[in-house]
Amino acid sequence: MTTPSGSPRRAPAGAAVLREDVTEAIRTAVFEELAAVGFARMSIEGIARRAGVGKTAVYRRWKSKLSLVLDLVGAFAAQGLPAPSTGSLVGDVRALLEVASHALRHPVASQVIPDLLVEAARQPEIAQAIKSALLDGQQGVVAQIVREAVARGELPEGADPDRALDVVVGPLYWRLAVVRGDLPKGYLDDLARSAVAALTA
């Protein structure tokens, strides 16, 4: 591109190009640092050291550790959760439980999510980000499961998706994130049948 005088136009001074590989290394380091030390003790210095970059590389992208974590949670929410479509309510519930159990048992997520929920009680920004990442996405998926079940005649008109979310995912979250217990063989099958029985009662 040229200026009106015909000379080449320069890029604005200080307009650095942010390398995507560095950005991804920092995001990975944030997850690892959160799992290792928690949000309260996490620092930009520790993130930079773990990512193998200087602190300025982090500050070019995020102004604070809070904005970094909020961005990370927002990116996770944007990925969305695929809605199962197995052709039956029990099949959809079982598929949703499988996906949720894998997420909650992930070694990093199992450390990060409880810690961020504690911080959410202190910082409204984190609370809103967690709501978007963990609740809003699942509400949309469960709402679709309920709509399809209603269309098949498996659930009555007016079935409440919020109640369905509580019944389906609530017990699994309690066991994995709060009690932090193992899942016995057949647990997800039993939980899927119990949830459907409660929804259709």
PDB file of C-alpha atoms in Angstrom:
ATOM      1  CA  MET A   1       0.000   0.000   0.000  1.00  0.00           C
ATOM      2  CA  THR A   2       1.266   3.528  -0.767  1.00  0.00           C
ATOM      3  CA  THR A   3       0.681   6.995   0.623  1.00  0.00           C
ATOM      4  CA  PRO A   4      -0.844   9.765  -1.548  1.00  0.00           C
ATOM      5  CA  SER A   5       2.714  10.869  -2.363  1.00  0.00           C
ATOM      6  CA  GLY A   6       3.458   7.417  -3.765  1.00  0.00           C
ATOM      7  CA  SER A   7       5.880   6.266  -1.071  1.00  0.00           C
ATOM      8  CA  PRO A   8       5.304   2.876   0.634  1.00  0.00           C
ATOM      9  CA  ARG A   9       3.212   2.983   3.815  1.00  0.00           C
ATOM     10  CA  ARG A  10       4.967   1.605   6.894  1.00  0.00           C
ATOM     11  CA  ALA A  11       3.338  -0.482   9.598  1.00  0.00           C
ATOM     12  CA  PRO A  12       2.501   1.594  12.673  1.00  0.00           C
ATOM     13  CA  ALA A  13       5.399   1.870  15.096  1.00  0.00           C
ATOM     14  CA  GLY A  14       5.232  -0.708  17.859  1.00  0.00           C
ATOM     15  CA  ALA A  15       2.702  -2.896  16.050  1.00  0.00           C
ATOM     16  CA  ALA A  16       4.302  -6.200  16.981  1.00  0.00           C
ATOM     17  CA  VAL A  17       2.997  -9.404  15.449  1.00  0.00           C
ATOM     18  CA  LEU A  18       2.067 -11.865  18.188  1.00  0.00           C
ATOM     19  CA  ARG A  19       3.269 -15.360  17.379  1.00  0.00           C
ATOM     20  CA  GLU A  20       0.523 -17.947  17.760  1.00  0.00           C
ATOM     21  CA  ASP A  21       2.910 -20.652  18.979  1.00  0.00           C
ATOM     22  CA  VAL A  22       4.001 -18.394  21.845  1.00  0.00           C
ATOM     23  CA  THR A  23       0.377 -17.601  22.693  1.00  0.00           C
ATOM     24  CA  GLU A  24      -0.478 -21.312  22.814  1.00  0.00           C
ATOM     25  CA  ALA A  25       2.595 -22.052  24.952  1.00  0.00           C
ATOM     26  CA  ILE A  26       1.436 -19.414  27.440  1.00  0.00           C
ATOM     27  CA  ARG A  27      -2.123 -20.801  27.516  1.00  0.00           C
ATOM     28  CA  THR A  28      -0.794 -24.300  28.169  1.00  0.00           C
ATOM     29  CA  ALA A  29       1.443 -22.925  30.910  1.00  0.00           C
ATOM     30  CA  VAL A  30      -1.539 -21.240  32.568  1.00  0.00           C
ATOM     31  CA  PHE A  31      -3.415 -24.544  32.845  1.00  0.00           C
ATOM     32  CA  GLU A  32      -0.337 -26.246  34.257  1.00  0.00           C
ATOM     33  CA  GLU A  33       0.402 -23.415  36.678  1.00  0.00           C
ATOM     34  CA  LEU A  34      -3.203 -23.331  37.891  1.00  0.00           C
ATOM     35  CA  ALA A  35      -3.097 -27.071  38.523  1.00  0.00           C
ATOM     36  CA  ALA A  36       0.241 -26.816  40.313  1.00  0.00           C
ATOM     37  CA  VAL A  37      -0.222 -23.784  42.580  1.00  0.00           C
ATOM     38  CA  GLY A  38      -3.831 -22.541  42.212  1.00  0.00           C
ATOM     39  CA  PHE A  39      -5.092 -19.137  41.122  1.00  0.00           C
ATOM     40  CA  ALA A  40      -4.161 -17.266  44.307  1.00  0.00           C
ATOM     41  CA  ARG A  41      -0.474 -18.248  44.117  1.00  0.00           C
ATOM     42  CA  MET A  42      -0.221 -18.168  40.335  1.00  0.00           C
ATOM     43  CA  SER A  43       1.979 -15.383  38.977  1.00  0.00           C
ATOM     44  CA  ILE A  44       2.871 -13.945  35.588  1.00  0.00           C
ATOM     45  CA  GLU A  45       6.500 -14.763  36.385  1.00  0.00           C
ATOM     46  CA  GLY A  46       5.667 -18.422  37.008  1.00  0.00           C
ATOM     47  CA  ILE A  47       3.581 -18.636  33.835  1.00  0.00           C
ATOM     48  CA  ALA A  48       6.346 -17.076  31.743  1.00  0.00           C
ATOM     49  CA  ARG A  49       8.960 -19.396  33.233  1.00  0.00           C
ATOM     50  CA  ARG A  50       6.832 -22.462  32.559  1.00  0.00           C
ATOM     51  CA  ALA A  51       6.107 -21.295  28.992  1.00  0.00           C
ATOM     52  CA  GLY A  52       9.775 -20.571  28.330  1.00  0.00           C
ATOM     53  CA  VAL A  53       9.147 -16.909  27.469  1.00  0.00           C
ATOM     54  CA  GLY A  54       9.798 -13.530  29.039  1.00  0.00           C
ATOM     55  CA  LYS A  55       7.219 -11.723  31.169  1.00  0.00           C
ATOM     56  CA  THR A  56       6.805  -9.110  28.445  1.00  0.00           C
ATOM     57  CA  ALA A  57       5.503 -11.816  26.077  1.00  0.00           C
ATOM     58  CA  VAL A  58       2.687 -12.471  28.546  1.00  0.00           C
ATOM     59  CA  TYR A  59       1.944  -8.799  29.209  1.00  0.00           C
ATOM     60  CA  ARG A  60       1.751  -8.066  25.477  1.00  0.00           C
ATOM     61  CA  ARG A  61      -1.249 -10.392  25.348  1.00  0.00           C
ATOM     62  CA  TRP A  62      -2.890  -9.992  28.768  1.00  0.00           C
ATOM     63  CA  LYS A  63      -2.680  -7.172  31.309  1.00  0.00           C
ATOM     64  CA  SER A  64      -2.999  -9.412  34.386  1.00  0.00           C
ATOM     65  CA  LYS A  65      -3.363 -13.007  35.479  1.00  0.00           C
ATOM     66  CA  LEU A  66      -7.094 -12.423  35.934  1.00  0.00           C
ATOM     67  CA  SER A  67      -7.571 -11.270  32.343  1.00  0.00           C
ATOM     68  CA  LEU A  68      -5.455 -14.220  31.198  1.00  0.00           C
ATOM     69  CA  VAL A  69      -7.584 -16.760  33.051  1.00  0.00           C
ATOM     70  CA  LEU A  70     -10.817 -15.111  31.914  1.00  0.00           C
ATOM     71  CA  ASP A  71      -9.639 -15.287  28.314  1.00  0.00           C
ATOM     72  CA  LEU A  72      -8.714 -18.931  28.752  1.00  0.00           C
ATOM     73  CA  VAL A  73     -12.076 -19.836  30.264  1.00  0.00           C
ATOM     74  CA  GLY A  74     -13.849 -17.878  27.536  1.00  0.00           C
ATOM     75  CA  ALA A  75     -11.947 -19.756  24.840  1.00  0.00           C
ATOM     76  CA  PHE A  76     -12.953 -23.033  26.468  1.00  0.00           C
ATOM     77  CA  ALA A  77     -16.591 -21.958  26.488  1.00  0.00           C
ATOM     78  CA  ALA A  78     -16.434 -20.962  22.825  1.00  0.00           C
ATOM     79  CA  GLN A  79     -15.416 -24.493  21.850  1.00  0.00           C
ATOM     80  CA  GLY A  80     -18.840 -25.676  22.885  1.00  0.00           C
ATOM     81  CA  LEU A  81     -19.974 -29.133  23.924  1.00  0.00           C
ATOM     82  CA  PRO A  82     -21.307 -31.369  21.156  1.00  0.00           C
ATOM     83  CA  ALA A  83     -24.918 -32.393  21.693  1.00  0.00           C
ATOM     84  CA  PRO A  84     -25.365 -36.167  21.472  1.00  0.00           C
ATOM     85  CA  SER A  85     -28.038 -37.507  19.143  1.00  0.00           C
ATOM     86  CA  THR A  86     -28.311 -41.247  19.692  1.00  0.00           C
ATOM     87  CA  GLY A  87     -32.051 -41.523  19.006  1.00  0.00           C
ATOM     88  CA  SER A  88     -33.101 -42.161  22.602  1.00  0.00           C
ATOM     89  CA  LEU A  89     -33.179 -40.202  25.839  1.00  0.00           C
ATOM     90  CA  VAL A  90     -31.191 -42.761  27.802  1.00  0.00           C
ATOM     91  CA  GLY A  91     -28.610 -42.945  25.023  1.00  0.00           C
ATOM     92  CA  ASP A  92     -28.238 -39.151  24.887  1.00  0.00           C
ATOM     93  CA  VAL A  93     -27.952 -38.906  28.673  1.00  0.00           C
ATOM     94  CA  ARG A  94     -25.361 -41.688  28.758  1.00  0.00           C
ATOM     95  CA  ALA A  95     -23.330 -39.992  25.996  1.00  0.00           C
ATOM     96  CA  LEU A  96     -23.451 -36.647  27.817  1.00  0.00           C
ATOM     97  CA  LEU A  97     -22.282 -38.289  31.044  1.00  0.00           C
ATOM     98  CA  GLU A  98     -19.383 -39.910  29.191  1.00  0.00           C
ATOM     99  CA  VAL A  99     -18.168 -36.570  27.823  1.00  0.00           C
ATOM    100  CA  ALA A 100     -18.639 -34.810  31.166  1.00  0.00           C
ATOM    101  CA  SER A 101     -16.823 -37.541  33.088  1.00  0.00           C
ATOM    102  CA  HIS A 102     -13.813 -37.357  30.772  1.00  0.00           C
ATOM    103  CA  ALA A 103     -13.667 -33.571  31.228  1.00  0.00           C
ATOM    104  CA  LEU A 104     -13.981 -33.724  35.012  1.00  0.00           C
ATOM    105  CA  ARG A 105     -11.391 -36.507  35.319  1.00  0.00           C
ATOM    106  CA  HIS A 106      -8.810 -34.724  33.179  1.00  0.00           C
ATOM    107  CA  PRO A 107      -5.749 -34.326  35.465  1.00  0.00           C
ATOM    108  CA  VAL A 108      -5.516 -30.586  34.857  1.00  0.00           C
ATOM    109  CA  ALA A 109      -9.250 -29.830  34.855  1.00  0.00           C
ATOM    110  CA  SER A 110      -9.747 -31.789  38.076  1.00  0.00           C
ATOM    111  CA  GLN A 111      -7.372 -29.353  39.791  1.00  0.00           C
ATOM    112  CA  VAL A 112      -8.271 -26.155  37.964  1.00  0.00           C
ATOM    113  CA  ILE A 113     -12.082 -26.212  38.086  1.00  0.00           C
ATOM    114  CA  PRO A 114     -12.493 -26.544  41.897  1.00  0.00           C
ATOM    115  CA  ASP A 115      -9.881 -23.840  42.461  1.00  0.00           C
ATOM    116  CA  LEU A 116     -11.561 -21.425  40.057  1.00  0.00           C
ATOM    117  CA  LEU A 117     -14.937 -22.086  41.685  1.00  0.00           C
ATOM    118  CA  VAL A 118     -13.440 -20.994  45.011  1.00  0.00           C
ATOM    119  CA  GLU A 119     -12.087 -17.843  43.376  1.00  0.00           C
ATOM    120  CA  ALA A 120     -15.475 -17.240  41.741  1.00  0.00           C
ATOM    121  CA  ALA A 121     -16.944 -16.653  45.199  1.00  0.00           C
ATOM    122  CA  ARG A 122     -14.497 -13.744  45.611  1.00  0.00           C
ATOM    123  CA  GLN A 123     -14.327 -12.284  42.102  1.00  0.00           C
ATOM    124  CA  PRO A 124     -17.498 -11.652  40.042  1.00  0.00           C
ATOM    125  CA  GLU A 125     -15.516 -11.630  36.786  1.00  0.00           C
ATOM    126  CA  ILE A 126     -14.384 -15.203  37.347  1.00  0.00           C
ATOM    127  CA  ALA A 127     -17.881 -16.218  38.443  1.00  0.00           C
ATOM    128  CA  GLN A 128     -19.346 -14.949  35.173  1.00  0.00           C
ATOM    129  CA  ALA A 129     -16.626 -16.616  33.082  1.00  0.00           C
ATOM    130  CA  ILE A 130     -17.114 -19.929  34.879  1.00  0.00           C
ATOM    131  CA  LYS A 131     -20.873 -19.667  34.382  1.00  0.00           C
ATOM    132  CA  SER A 132     -20.369 -19.178  30.656  1.00  0.00           C
ATOM    133  CA  ALA A 133     -17.838 -22.001  30.374  1.00  0.00           C
ATOM    134  CA  LEU A 134     -19.395 -24.631  32.617  1.00  0.00           C
ATOM    135  CA  LEU A 135     -23.093 -23.835  32.813  1.00  0.00           C
ATOM    136  CA  ASP A 136     -24.312 -22.009  29.729  1.00  0.00           C
ATOM    137  CA  GLY A 137     -22.814 -24.524  27.300  1.00  0.00           C
ATOM    138  CA  GLN A 138     -24.223 -27.509  29.157  1.00  0.00           C
ATOM    139  CA  GLN A 139     -27.618 -25.819  29.441  1.00  0.00           C
ATOM    140  CA  GLY A 140     -27.756 -25.523  25.663  1.00  0.00           C
ATOM    141  CA  VAL A 141     -26.834 -29.171  25.153  1.00  0.00           C
ATOM    142  CA  VAL A 142     -29.327 -30.445  27.723  1.00  0.00           C
ATOM    143  CA  ALA A 143     -32.041 -28.192  26.271  1.00  0.00           C
ATOM    144  CA  GLN A 144     -31.503 -29.849  22.893  1.00  0.00           C
ATOM    145  CA  ILE A 145     -31.612 -33.320  24.444  1.00  0.00           C
ATOM    146  CA  VAL A 146     -34.894 -32.409  26.152  1.00  0.00           C
ATOM    147  CA  ARG A 147     -36.407 -30.965  22.949  1.00  0.00           C
ATOM    148  CA  GLU A 148     -35.588 -34.117  20.998  1.00  0.00           C
ATOM    149  CA  ALA A 149     -36.924 -36.331  23.789  1.00  0.00           C
ATOM    150  CA  VAL A 150     -40.166 -34.328  23.816  1.00  0.00           C
ATOM    151  CA  ALA A 151     -40.441 -34.680  20.031  1.00  0.00           C
ATOM    152  CA  ARG A 152     -40.037 -38.479  20.354  1.00  0.00           C
ATOM    153  CA  GLY A 153     -42.641 -38.616  23.111  1.00  0.00           C
ATOM    154  CA  GLU A 154     -40.141 -39.694  25.786  1.00  0.00           C
ATOM    155  CA  LEU A 155     -40.679 -36.545  27.854  1.00  0.00           C
ATOM    156  CA  PRO A 156     -43.860 -34.482  28.288  1.00  0.00           C
ATOM    157  CA  GLU A 157     -44.327 -31.043  26.789  1.00  0.00           C
ATOM    158  CA  GLY A 158     -42.934 -28.399  29.095  1.00  0.00           C
ATOM    159  CA  ALA A 159     -40.134 -30.606  30.484  1.00  0.00           C
ATOM    160  CA  ASP A 160     -37.658 -28.334  32.289  1.00  0.00           C
ATOM    161  CA  PRO A 161     -34.097 -28.385  30.847  1.00  0.00           C
ATOM    162  CA  ASP A 162     -32.659 -26.798  33.998  1.00  0.00           C
ATOM    163  CA  ARG A 163     -34.070 -29.603  36.146  1.00  0.00           C
ATOM    164  CA  ALA A 164     -32.731 -32.116  33.628  1.00  0.00           C
ATOM    165  CA  LEU A 165     -29.247 -30.584  33.904  1.00  0.00           C
ATOM    166  CA  ASP A 166     -29.363 -30.809  37.706  1.00  0.00           C
ATOM    167  CA  VAL A 167     -30.542 -34.414  37.639  1.00  0.00           C
ATOM    168  CA  VAL A 168     -28.121 -35.609  34.956  1.00  0.00           C
ATOM    169  CA  VAL A 169     -24.860 -33.782  35.648  1.00  0.00           C
ATOM    170  CA  GLY A 170     -25.266 -32.815  39.314  1.00  0.00           C
ATOM    171  CA  PRO A 171     -24.543 -36.273  40.813  1.00  0.00           C
ATOM    172  CA  LEU A 172     -21.530 -36.773  38.512  1.00  0.00           C
ATOM    173  CA  TYR A 173     -20.035 -33.394  39.420  1.00  0.00           C
ATOM    174  CA  TRP A 174     -20.583 -34.102  43.114  1.00  0.00           C
ATOM    175  CA  ARG A 175     -18.794 -37.436  42.904  1.00  0.00           C
ATOM    176  CA  LEU A 176     -15.841 -36.326  40.761  1.00  0.00           C
ATOM    177  CA  ALA A 177     -15.264 -32.687  41.747  1.00  0.00           C
ATOM    178  CA  VAL A 178     -16.434 -32.586  45.372  1.00  0.00           C
ATOM    179  CA  VAL A 179     -16.067 -36.087  46.824  1.00  0.00           C
ATOM    180  CA  ARG A 180     -13.317 -36.824  44.263  1.00  0.00           C
ATOM    181  CA  GLY A 181     -14.189 -40.501  44.203  1.00  0.00           C
ATOM    182  CA  ASP A 182     -13.626 -43.100  41.516  1.00  0.00           C
ATOM    183  CA  LEU A 183     -16.313 -44.280  39.115  1.00  0.00           C
ATOM    184  CA  PRO A 184     -17.066 -47.974  39.636  1.00  0.00           C
ATOM    185  CA  LYS A 185     -17.680 -50.152  36.602  1.00  0.00           C
ATOM    186  CA  GLY A 186     -21.159 -49.533  35.241  1.00  0.00           C
ATOM    187  CA  TYR A 187     -21.595 -46.312  37.227  1.00  0.00           C
ATOM    188  CA  LEU A 188     -22.389 -44.124  34.212  1.00  0.00           C
ATOM    189  CA  ASP A 189     -24.894 -46.677  32.886  1.00  0.00           C
ATOM    190  CA  ASP A 190     -26.658 -46.790  36.251  1.00  0.00           C
ATOM    191  CA  LEU A 191     -26.601 -43.006  36.573  1.00  0.00           C
ATOM    192  CA  ALA A 192     -28.044 -42.565  33.069  1.00  0.00           C
ATOM    193  CA  ARG A 193     -30.921 -44.966  33.840  1.00  0.00           C
ATOM    194  CA  SER A 194     -31.571 -43.329  37.217  1.00  0.00           C
ATOM    195  CA  ALA A 195     -31.572 -39.832  35.675  1.00  0.00           C
ATOM    196  CA  VAL A 196     -34.002 -40.842  32.938  1.00  0.00           C
ATOM    197  CA  ALA A 197     -36.250 -42.526  35.507  1.00  0.00           C
ATOM    198  CA  ALA A 198     -36.297 -39.310  37.550  1.00  0.00           C
ATOM    199  CA  LEU A 199     -37.043 -37.181  34.476  1.00  0.00           C
ATOM    200  CA  THR A 200     -39.873 -39.417  33.275  1.00  0.00           C
ATOM    201  CA  ALA A 201     -41.453 -40.045  36.694  1.00  0.00           C
TER     202      ALA A 201
END
